[in-house]
Amino acid sequence: MKTFFNKTAVFLLSVLLINSAVLAFAHTVTYRQEQLKLIDPDGDKALLSLFSETCKTGIKKCILLKNIPPEESQLREPRFARENPILNIQNNRVADNSKAAPLFNMETTLANFKKIIKNGKWGISFGKMHYWAPGYFSSGKIIASKIIMSLATATSARFMYVGQEIPLINWILSRPDNSVTMEQLFSKSYALNKGNVYLTILTIENVLSDATFEADREKTAVNQKLADLYAASPNKFGDWYHLFGTMLAGYAGEPAEMIADLYGVYRKISRGANAEKATMAADKAGAKMGAELRGFVFKNDKEIQRKLREEIKLREELSRRSLGNLKYVGPDGNMYIGTRF
């Protein structure tokens, strides 16, 4: 069974590597957006190169069955190192990797998120998402979305920058140690992003994942303010950013639960008994929460629902005019009766 998982993980990572390596080039880690850009050709090139290197490291981990460090080309300074420094403190956390006991109720947390969204004064906005630039990047050579590749390389703060990250960090740092809950963090980010749920989740992920490759990331100022998600977890930093990362993927319509399962297999192969059970549980919880939020927001975004009603009305009218004789494939890939006009 272990050999099967090993070969499966290597195959999947190899497919991703082969399909992205064609655009690889060196020295990409200094790239960073300076403002919100949903489409960014220059950033796309840099991200694809970095993803190629990340896949190579992942394959080595699976083949060698150990958690080897990333290549130098994958390392980068945290974007918010000044605002979210690593503190010179003792880490007195009690860690137990034998179980992953959650300190939150997923259904209750989801219900609270929905209340925050409904009670906002800006109106519910699903949000426009980041996509690959048109042209070469939509030619079929890329088999994963920009969101997935940014999450896989822990670089969303560089390639999907929002602009509300520093205000969110400043708010977090104003709170008592070990006190910030998921609901409080979501509520503040939701306010900063004026009801845009996509940017709400992305802003949080950008802040939480920024120091991923720092040796003392558990000692970042932000991490000290966050409440534990799992009892005695050895990786509180990872629990938080993994949960919101898969939440972002689920919200974006990606197969987040499958991704969480595959990453759990990969983590077990590369880390063995040291694979953090809490972080893998956080991946699965975040994926489910993101998919649930996606459906909820879609149904409650008044602008989306207005456009859907108009589209349905138009299609009914076109169908009536065509007498059921004209058919075409719509932009969503489905067959419709009517005309394209």
Short mmCIF file of N, CA, C and O in Angstrom, two decimals, residues 34-135:
data_model
loop_
_atom_site.label_atom_id
_atom_site.label_comp_id
_atom_site.label_asym_id
_atom_site.label_seq_id
_atom_site.Cartn_x
_atom_site.Cartn_y
_atom_site.Cartn_z
N GLU A 34 2.21 44.84 -6.62
CA GLU A 34 2.14 46.01 -5.75
C GLU A 34 0.71 46.51 -5.59
O GLU A 34 0.46 47.43 -4.82
N GLN A 35 -0.21 45.93 -6.32
CA GLN A 35 -1.63 46.26 -6.19
C GLN A 35 -2.45 45.07 -6.66
O GLN A 35 -1.91 44.12 -7.23
N LEU A 36 -3.74 45.12 -6.39
CA LEU A 36 -4.62 44.03 -6.80
C LEU A 36 -4.66 43.92 -8.31
O LEU A 36 -5.00 44.87 -9.01
N LYS A 37 -4.29 42.74 -8.83
CA LYS A 37 -4.33 42.45 -10.26
C LYS A 37 -4.92 41.06 -10.45
O LYS A 37 -4.28 40.06 -10.13
N LEU A 38 -6.14 41.01 -10.97
CA LEU A 38 -6.77 39.71 -11.18
C LEU A 38 -6.15 38.98 -12.36
O LEU A 38 -6.16 37.75 -12.41
N ILE A 39 -5.60 39.72 -13.32
CA ILE A 39 -4.89 39.14 -14.47
C ILE A 39 -3.52 39.80 -14.55
O ILE A 39 -3.41 41.02 -14.56
N ASP A 40 -2.47 38.98 -14.59
CA ASP A 40 -1.10 39.51 -14.46
C ASP A 40 -0.13 38.62 -15.24
O ASP A 40 0.42 37.67 -14.70
N PRO A 41 0.12 38.91 -16.53
CA PRO A 41 1.00 38.06 -17.36
C PRO A 41 2.40 37.88 -16.80
O PRO A 41 2.93 36.77 -16.80
N ASP A 42 3.02 38.96 -16.32
CA ASP A 42 4.37 38.85 -15.77
C ASP A 42 4.41 37.96 -14.54
O ASP A 42 5.32 37.13 -14.37
N GLY A 43 3.42 38.12 -13.68
CA GLY A 43 3.35 37.28 -12.49
C GLY A 43 3.11 35.82 -12.84
O GLY A 43 3.63 34.91 -12.19
N ASP A 44 2.33 35.59 -13.89
CA ASP A 44 2.06 34.21 -14.30
C ASP A 44 3.34 33.48 -14.67
O ASP A 44 3.55 32.32 -14.31
N LYS A 45 4.22 34.14 -15.41
CA LYS A 45 5.49 33.51 -15.81
C LYS A 45 6.32 33.16 -14.59
O LYS A 45 6.88 32.06 -14.49
N ALA A 46 6.39 34.08 -13.65
CA ALA A 46 7.18 33.84 -12.44
C ALA A 46 6.59 32.71 -11.61
O ALA A 46 7.31 31.85 -11.08
N LEU A 47 5.28 32.68 -11.48
CA LEU A 47 4.62 31.65 -10.69
C LEU A 47 4.83 30.26 -11.30
O LEU A 47 5.09 29.29 -10.58
N LEU A 48 4.73 30.15 -12.62
CA LEU A 48 4.92 28.86 -13.27
C LEU A 48 6.34 28.33 -13.08
O LEU A 48 6.55 27.14 -12.88
N SER A 49 7.30 29.22 -13.12
CA SER A 49 8.68 28.80 -12.89
C SER A 49 8.86 28.28 -11.47
O SER A 49 9.47 27.24 -11.24
N LEU A 50 8.31 29.01 -10.51
CA LEU A 50 8.42 28.60 -9.12
C LEU A 50 7.68 27.30 -8.86
O LEU A 50 8.16 26.42 -8.13
N PHE A 51 6.53 27.13 -9.49
CA PHE A 51 5.77 25.90 -9.33
C PHE A 51 6.54 24.70 -9.85
O PHE A 51 6.50 23.60 -9.27
N SER A 52 7.27 24.89 -10.95
CA SER A 52 8.09 23.81 -11.50
C SER A 52 9.12 23.35 -10.48
O SER A 52 9.31 22.15 -10.26
N GLU A 53 9.78 24.31 -9.83
CA GLU A 53 10.77 23.96 -8.81
C GLU A 53 10.12 23.27 -7.62
O GLU A 53 10.68 22.33 -7.04
N THR A 54 8.93 23.71 -7.25
CA THR A 54 8.22 23.10 -6.13
C THR A 54 7.87 21.65 -6.43
O THR A 54 7.98 20.77 -5.56
N CYS A 55 7.46 21.38 -7.66
CA CYS A 55 7.15 20.00 -8.06
C CYS A 55 8.38 19.11 -7.98
O CYS A 55 8.31 17.95 -7.55
N LYS A 56 9.52 19.63 -8.41
CA LYS A 56 10.76 18.85 -8.34
C LYS A 56 11.07 18.44 -6.91
O LYS A 56 11.44 17.29 -6.64
N THR A 57 10.93 19.38 -6.00
CA THR A 57 11.18 19.08 -4.60
C THR A 57 10.18 18.05 -4.08
O THR A 57 10.54 17.13 -3.34
N GLY A 58 8.90 18.19 -4.48
CA GLY A 58 7.89 17.26 -4.04
C GLY A 58 8.16 15.85 -4.52
O GLY A 58 7.98 14.88 -3.77
N ILE A 59 8.61 15.72 -5.75
CA ILE A 59 8.94 14.40 -6.29
C ILE A 59 10.10 13.78 -5.52
O ILE A 59 10.09 12.58 -5.19
N LYS A 60 11.11 14.58 -5.21
CA LYS A 60 12.26 14.08 -4.44
C LYS A 60 11.80 13.58 -3.07
O LYS A 60 12.28 12.54 -2.59
N LYS A 61 10.89 14.31 -2.44
CA LYS A 61 10.40 13.89 -1.13
C LYS A 61 9.73 12.53 -1.20
O LYS A 61 9.91 11.67 -0.33
N CYS A 62 8.92 12.32 -2.26
CA CYS A 62 8.21 11.05 -2.40
C CYS A 62 9.16 9.90 -2.71
O CYS A 62 8.98 8.79 -2.21
N ILE A 63 10.15 10.17 -3.53
CA ILE A 63 11.11 9.12 -3.91
C ILE A 63 12.00 8.75 -2.73
O ILE A 63 12.25 7.57 -2.45
N LEU A 64 12.48 9.76 -2.01
CA LEU A 64 13.40 9.53 -0.89
C LEU A 64 12.67 9.20 0.41
O LEU A 64 13.30 8.78 1.39
N LEU A 65 11.35 9.41 0.40
CA LEU A 65 10.53 9.14 1.60
C LEU A 65 11.01 9.93 2.81
O LEU A 65 11.06 9.41 3.93
N LYS A 66 11.34 11.19 2.60
CA LYS A 66 11.70 12.05 3.72
C LYS A 66 11.46 13.50 3.35
O LYS A 66 11.38 13.87 2.17
N ASN A 67 11.35 14.33 4.37
CA ASN A 67 11.02 15.74 4.19
C ASN A 67 12.29 16.56 3.95
O ASN A 67 12.85 17.14 4.86
N ILE A 68 12.75 16.59 2.70
CA ILE A 68 13.96 17.35 2.38
C ILE A 68 13.63 18.83 2.27
O ILE A 68 12.49 19.20 1.96
N PRO A 69 14.59 19.71 2.52
CA PRO A 69 14.34 21.16 2.43
C PRO A 69 14.14 21.59 0.98
O PRO A 69 14.63 20.93 0.05
N PRO A 70 13.43 22.69 0.77
CA PRO A 70 13.23 23.18 -0.60
C PRO A 70 14.52 23.70 -1.21
O PRO A 70 15.47 24.02 -0.50
N GLU A 71 14.55 23.77 -2.55
CA GLU A 71 15.69 24.32 -3.24
C GLU A 71 15.83 25.81 -2.92
O GLU A 71 14.87 26.48 -2.55
N GLU A 72 17.05 26.31 -3.07
CA GLU A 72 17.30 27.73 -2.80
C GLU A 72 16.39 28.63 -3.65
O GLU A 72 15.94 29.68 -3.19
N SER A 73 16.11 28.19 -4.88
CA SER A 73 15.29 29.00 -5.77
C SER A 73 13.84 29.11 -5.31
O SER A 73 13.09 29.95 -5.80
N GLN A 74 13.44 28.26 -4.36
CA GLN A 74 12.07 28.31 -3.86
C GLN A 74 11.93 29.23 -2.65
O GLN A 74 10.82 29.56 -2.26
N LEU A 75 13.04 29.59 -2.05
CA LEU A 75 12.99 30.39 -0.83
C LEU A 75 12.81 31.86 -1.16
O LEU A 75 13.26 32.35 -2.17
N ARG A 76 12.14 32.58 -0.28
CA ARG A 76 11.96 34.02 -0.47
C ARG A 76 11.68 34.67 0.89
O ARG A 76 11.14 34.05 1.80
N GLU A 77 12.04 35.92 0.98
CA GLU A 77 11.77 36.67 2.19
C GLU A 77 10.27 36.87 2.34
O GLU A 77 9.57 37.13 1.35
N PRO A 78 9.74 36.77 3.55
CA PRO A 78 8.31 37.06 3.73
C PRO A 78 7.99 38.48 3.28
O PRO A 78 8.77 39.40 3.52
N ARG A 79 6.89 38.64 2.64
CA ARG A 79 6.51 39.97 2.15
C ARG A 79 6.25 40.93 3.30
O ARG A 79 6.53 42.12 3.21
N PHE A 80 5.71 40.42 4.39
CA PHE A 80 5.32 41.28 5.51
C PHE A 80 6.23 41.08 6.72
O PHE A 80 5.77 41.13 7.86
N ALA A 81 7.52 40.85 6.45
CA ALA A 81 8.46 40.58 7.54
C ALA A 81 8.55 41.75 8.51
O ALA A 81 8.73 41.56 9.72
N ARG A 82 8.46 42.96 8.01
CA ARG A 82 8.56 44.13 8.89
C ARG A 82 7.30 44.28 9.75
O ARG A 82 7.38 44.56 10.95
N GLU A 83 6.16 44.07 9.13
CA GLU A 83 4.90 44.23 9.87
C GLU A 83 4.62 43.03 10.78
O GLU A 83 3.96 43.17 11.82
N ASN A 84 5.12 41.86 10.40
CA ASN A 84 4.87 40.63 11.15
C ASN A 84 6.20 39.94 11.45
O ASN A 84 6.52 38.90 10.87
N PRO A 85 7.00 40.52 12.35
CA PRO A 85 8.34 39.98 12.60
C PRO A 85 8.33 38.68 13.39
O PRO A 85 7.32 38.33 14.03
N ILE A 86 9.45 37.99 13.35
CA ILE A 86 9.65 36.82 14.20
C ILE A 86 10.19 37.31 15.55
O ILE A 86 11.18 38.04 15.60
N LEU A 87 9.52 36.92 16.60
CA LEU A 87 9.84 37.43 17.93
C LEU A 87 10.89 36.56 18.61
O LEU A 87 10.97 35.35 18.39
N ASN A 88 11.68 37.19 19.44
CA ASN A 88 12.70 36.48 20.22
C ASN A 88 12.07 36.01 21.52
O ASN A 88 12.24 36.61 22.59
N ILE A 89 11.32 34.93 21.42
CA ILE A 89 10.59 34.40 22.58
C ILE A 89 10.82 32.90 22.68
O ILE A 89 11.23 32.25 21.73
N GLN A 90 10.53 32.37 23.86
CA GLN A 90 10.59 30.93 24.07
C GLN A 90 9.28 30.30 23.62
O GLN A 90 8.20 30.83 23.86
N ASN A 91 9.38 29.18 22.93
CA ASN A 91 8.18 28.46 22.51
C ASN A 91 7.88 27.37 23.53
O ASN A 91 8.54 26.33 23.58
N ASN A 92 6.87 27.64 24.37
CA ASN A 92 6.54 26.71 25.45
C ASN A 92 5.31 25.87 25.14
O ASN A 92 4.69 25.32 26.05
N ARG A 93 4.97 25.77 23.86
CA ARG A 93 3.80 24.99 23.48
C ARG A 93 4.00 23.50 23.78
O ARG A 93 5.06 22.94 23.52
N VAL A 94 2.96 22.88 24.29
CA VAL A 94 2.97 21.43 24.51
C VAL A 94 2.44 20.77 23.24
O VAL A 94 1.30 21.01 22.84
N ALA A 95 3.26 19.97 22.59
CA ALA A 95 2.89 19.37 21.30
C ALA A 95 2.64 17.88 21.45
O ALA A 95 3.35 17.18 22.16
N ASP A 96 1.61 17.40 20.76
CA ASP A 96 1.28 15.97 20.74
C ASP A 96 0.75 15.64 19.35
O ASP A 96 -0.37 16.01 18.99
N ASN A 97 1.55 14.95 18.56
CA ASN A 97 1.17 14.66 17.18
C ASN A 97 0.35 13.38 17.05
O ASN A 97 0.04 12.96 15.96
N SER A 98 -0.02 12.77 18.17
CA SER A 98 -0.72 11.49 18.10
C SER A 98 -2.20 11.64 17.79
O SER A 98 -2.86 10.68 17.43
N LYS A 99 -2.75 12.84 17.91
CA LYS A 99 -4.17 13.05 17.64
C LYS A 99 -4.39 14.46 17.11
O LYS A 99 -3.51 15.31 17.15
N ALA A 100 -5.57 14.70 16.59
CA ALA A 100 -5.92 16.01 16.05
C ALA A 100 -7.28 16.42 16.60
O ALA A 100 -8.29 16.39 15.90
N ALA A 101 -7.32 16.76 17.88
CA ALA A 101 -8.58 17.12 18.52
C ALA A 101 -8.92 18.58 18.23
O ALA A 101 -8.23 19.48 18.69
N PRO A 102 -9.98 18.85 17.45
CA PRO A 102 -10.31 20.23 17.11
C PRO A 102 -10.84 20.99 18.32
O PRO A 102 -11.57 20.45 19.16
N LEU A 103 -10.49 22.26 18.40
CA LEU A 103 -10.97 23.14 19.47
C LEU A 103 -12.07 24.07 18.93
O LEU A 103 -12.42 25.05 19.58
N PHE A 104 -12.58 23.74 17.76
CA PHE A 104 -13.66 24.51 17.17
C PHE A 104 -14.66 23.53 16.57
O PHE A 104 -14.31 22.40 16.23
N ASN A 105 -15.91 23.98 16.44
CA ASN A 105 -16.93 23.19 15.79
C ASN A 105 -17.13 23.72 14.39
O ASN A 105 -17.47 24.89 14.21
N MET A 106 -16.89 22.89 13.38
CA MET A 106 -16.92 23.36 12.01
C MET A 106 -18.28 23.92 11.62
O MET A 106 -18.37 24.98 10.98
N GLU A 107 -19.35 23.25 12.00
CA GLU A 107 -20.69 23.70 11.64
C GLU A 107 -21.02 25.03 12.32
O GLU A 107 -21.62 25.92 11.70
N THR A 108 -20.63 25.16 13.57
CA THR A 108 -20.88 26.42 14.29
C THR A 108 -20.09 27.56 13.68
O THR A 108 -20.60 28.67 13.50
N THR A 109 -18.84 27.28 13.34
CA THR A 109 -18.00 28.31 12.72
C THR A 109 -18.58 28.74 11.38
O THR A 109 -18.63 29.93 11.06
N LEU A 110 -19.04 27.78 10.57
CA LEU A 110 -19.66 28.10 9.29
C LEU A 110 -20.91 28.96 9.48
O LEU A 110 -21.14 29.94 8.74
N ALA A 111 -21.73 28.59 10.46
CA ALA A 111 -22.94 29.36 10.72
C ALA A 111 -22.58 30.79 11.12
O ALA A 111 -23.26 31.75 10.71
N ASN A 112 -21.52 30.95 11.89
CA ASN A 112 -21.09 32.29 12.29
C ASN A 112 -20.56 33.09 11.11
O ASN A 112 -20.79 34.30 11.01
N PHE A 113 -19.83 32.42 10.21
CA PHE A 113 -19.37 33.09 8.98
C PHE A 113 -20.57 33.61 8.18
O PHE A 113 -20.55 34.73 7.67
N LYS A 114 -21.59 32.80 8.07
CA LYS A 114 -22.77 33.19 7.30
C LYS A 114 -23.48 34.39 7.94
O LYS A 114 -23.98 35.28 7.24
N LYS A 115 -23.51 34.41 9.26
CA LYS A 115 -24.10 35.55 9.96
C LYS A 115 -23.32 36.82 9.69
O LYS A 115 -23.88 37.89 9.47
N ILE A 116 -21.99 36.70 9.72
CA ILE A 116 -21.13 37.86 9.44
C ILE A 116 -21.41 38.40 8.04
O ILE A 116 -21.53 39.61 7.83
N ILE A 117 -21.53 37.48 7.08
CA ILE A 117 -21.77 37.88 5.70
C ILE A 117 -23.14 38.54 5.55
O ILE A 117 -23.29 39.59 4.93
N LYS A 118 -24.16 37.94 6.16
CA LYS A 118 -25.52 38.47 6.03
C LYS A 118 -25.69 39.80 6.74
O LYS A 118 -26.49 40.65 6.32
N ASN A 119 -24.97 39.99 7.83
CA ASN A 119 -25.13 41.20 8.63
C ASN A 119 -24.24 42.35 8.17
O ASN A 119 -24.28 43.44 8.74
N GLY A 120 -23.42 42.11 7.14
CA GLY A 120 -22.54 43.17 6.65
C GLY A 120 -23.33 44.29 6.00
O GLY A 120 -24.41 44.08 5.46
N LYS A 121 -22.78 45.49 6.03
CA LYS A 121 -23.50 46.66 5.52
C LYS A 121 -23.19 46.94 4.06
O LYS A 121 -23.69 47.91 3.49
N TRP A 122 -22.38 46.09 3.41
CA TRP A 122 -21.95 46.37 2.05
C TRP A 122 -22.74 45.61 1.00
O TRP A 122 -22.60 45.85 -0.18
N GLY A 123 -23.55 44.68 1.40
CA GLY A 123 -24.19 43.80 0.44
C GLY A 123 -23.26 42.64 0.13
O GLY A 123 -22.04 42.78 0.14
N ILE A 124 -23.82 41.46 -0.11
CA ILE A 124 -23.02 40.25 -0.29
C ILE A 124 -22.44 40.22 -1.70
O ILE A 124 -23.16 40.31 -2.68
N SER A 125 -21.13 40.08 -1.79
CA SER A 125 -20.44 40.04 -3.09
C SER A 125 -19.62 38.77 -3.20
O SER A 125 -18.73 38.52 -2.38
N PHE A 126 -19.93 37.98 -4.22
CA PHE A 126 -19.18 36.73 -4.45
C PHE A 126 -17.72 37.01 -4.74
O PHE A 126 -16.83 36.33 -4.27
N GLY A 127 -17.45 38.06 -5.53
CA GLY A 127 -16.08 38.47 -5.84
C GLY A 127 -15.56 37.87 -7.14
O GLY A 127 -15.86 36.73 -7.47
N LYS A 128 -14.80 38.66 -7.88
CA LYS A 128 -14.13 38.18 -9.08
C LYS A 128 -12.78 37.59 -8.69
O LYS A 128 -12.07 38.14 -7.86
N MET A 129 -12.41 36.47 -9.33
CA MET A 129 -11.24 35.71 -8.91
C MET A 129 -10.06 35.90 -9.86
O MET A 129 -10.20 36.44 -10.95
N HIS A 130 -8.90 35.45 -9.41
CA HIS A 130 -7.68 35.54 -10.21
C HIS A 130 -7.66 34.45 -11.28
O HIS A 130 -8.00 33.30 -11.00
N TYR A 131 -7.24 34.84 -12.47
CA TYR A 131 -7.16 33.89 -13.59
C TYR A 131 -5.82 34.07 -14.31
O TYR A 131 -5.17 35.12 -14.20
N TRP A 132 -5.43 33.04 -15.06
CA TRP A 132 -4.27 33.16 -15.93
C TRP A 132 -4.56 34.20 -17.00
O TRP A 132 -5.68 34.36 -17.45
N ALA A 133 -3.52 34.90 -17.40
CA ALA A 133 -3.66 35.86 -18.48
C ALA A 133 -4.06 35.14 -19.76
O ALA A 133 -3.69 33.99 -19.98
N PRO A 134 -4.83 35.80 -20.64
CA PRO A 134 -5.26 35.16 -21.89
C PRO A 134 -4.08 34.89 -22.82
O PRO A 134 -2.98 35.38 -22.62
N GLY A 135 -4.34 34.14 -23.88
CA GLY A 135 -3.29 33.84 -24.84
C GLY A 135 -2.60 32.54 -24.51
O GLY A 135 -3.24 31.50 -24.37
#
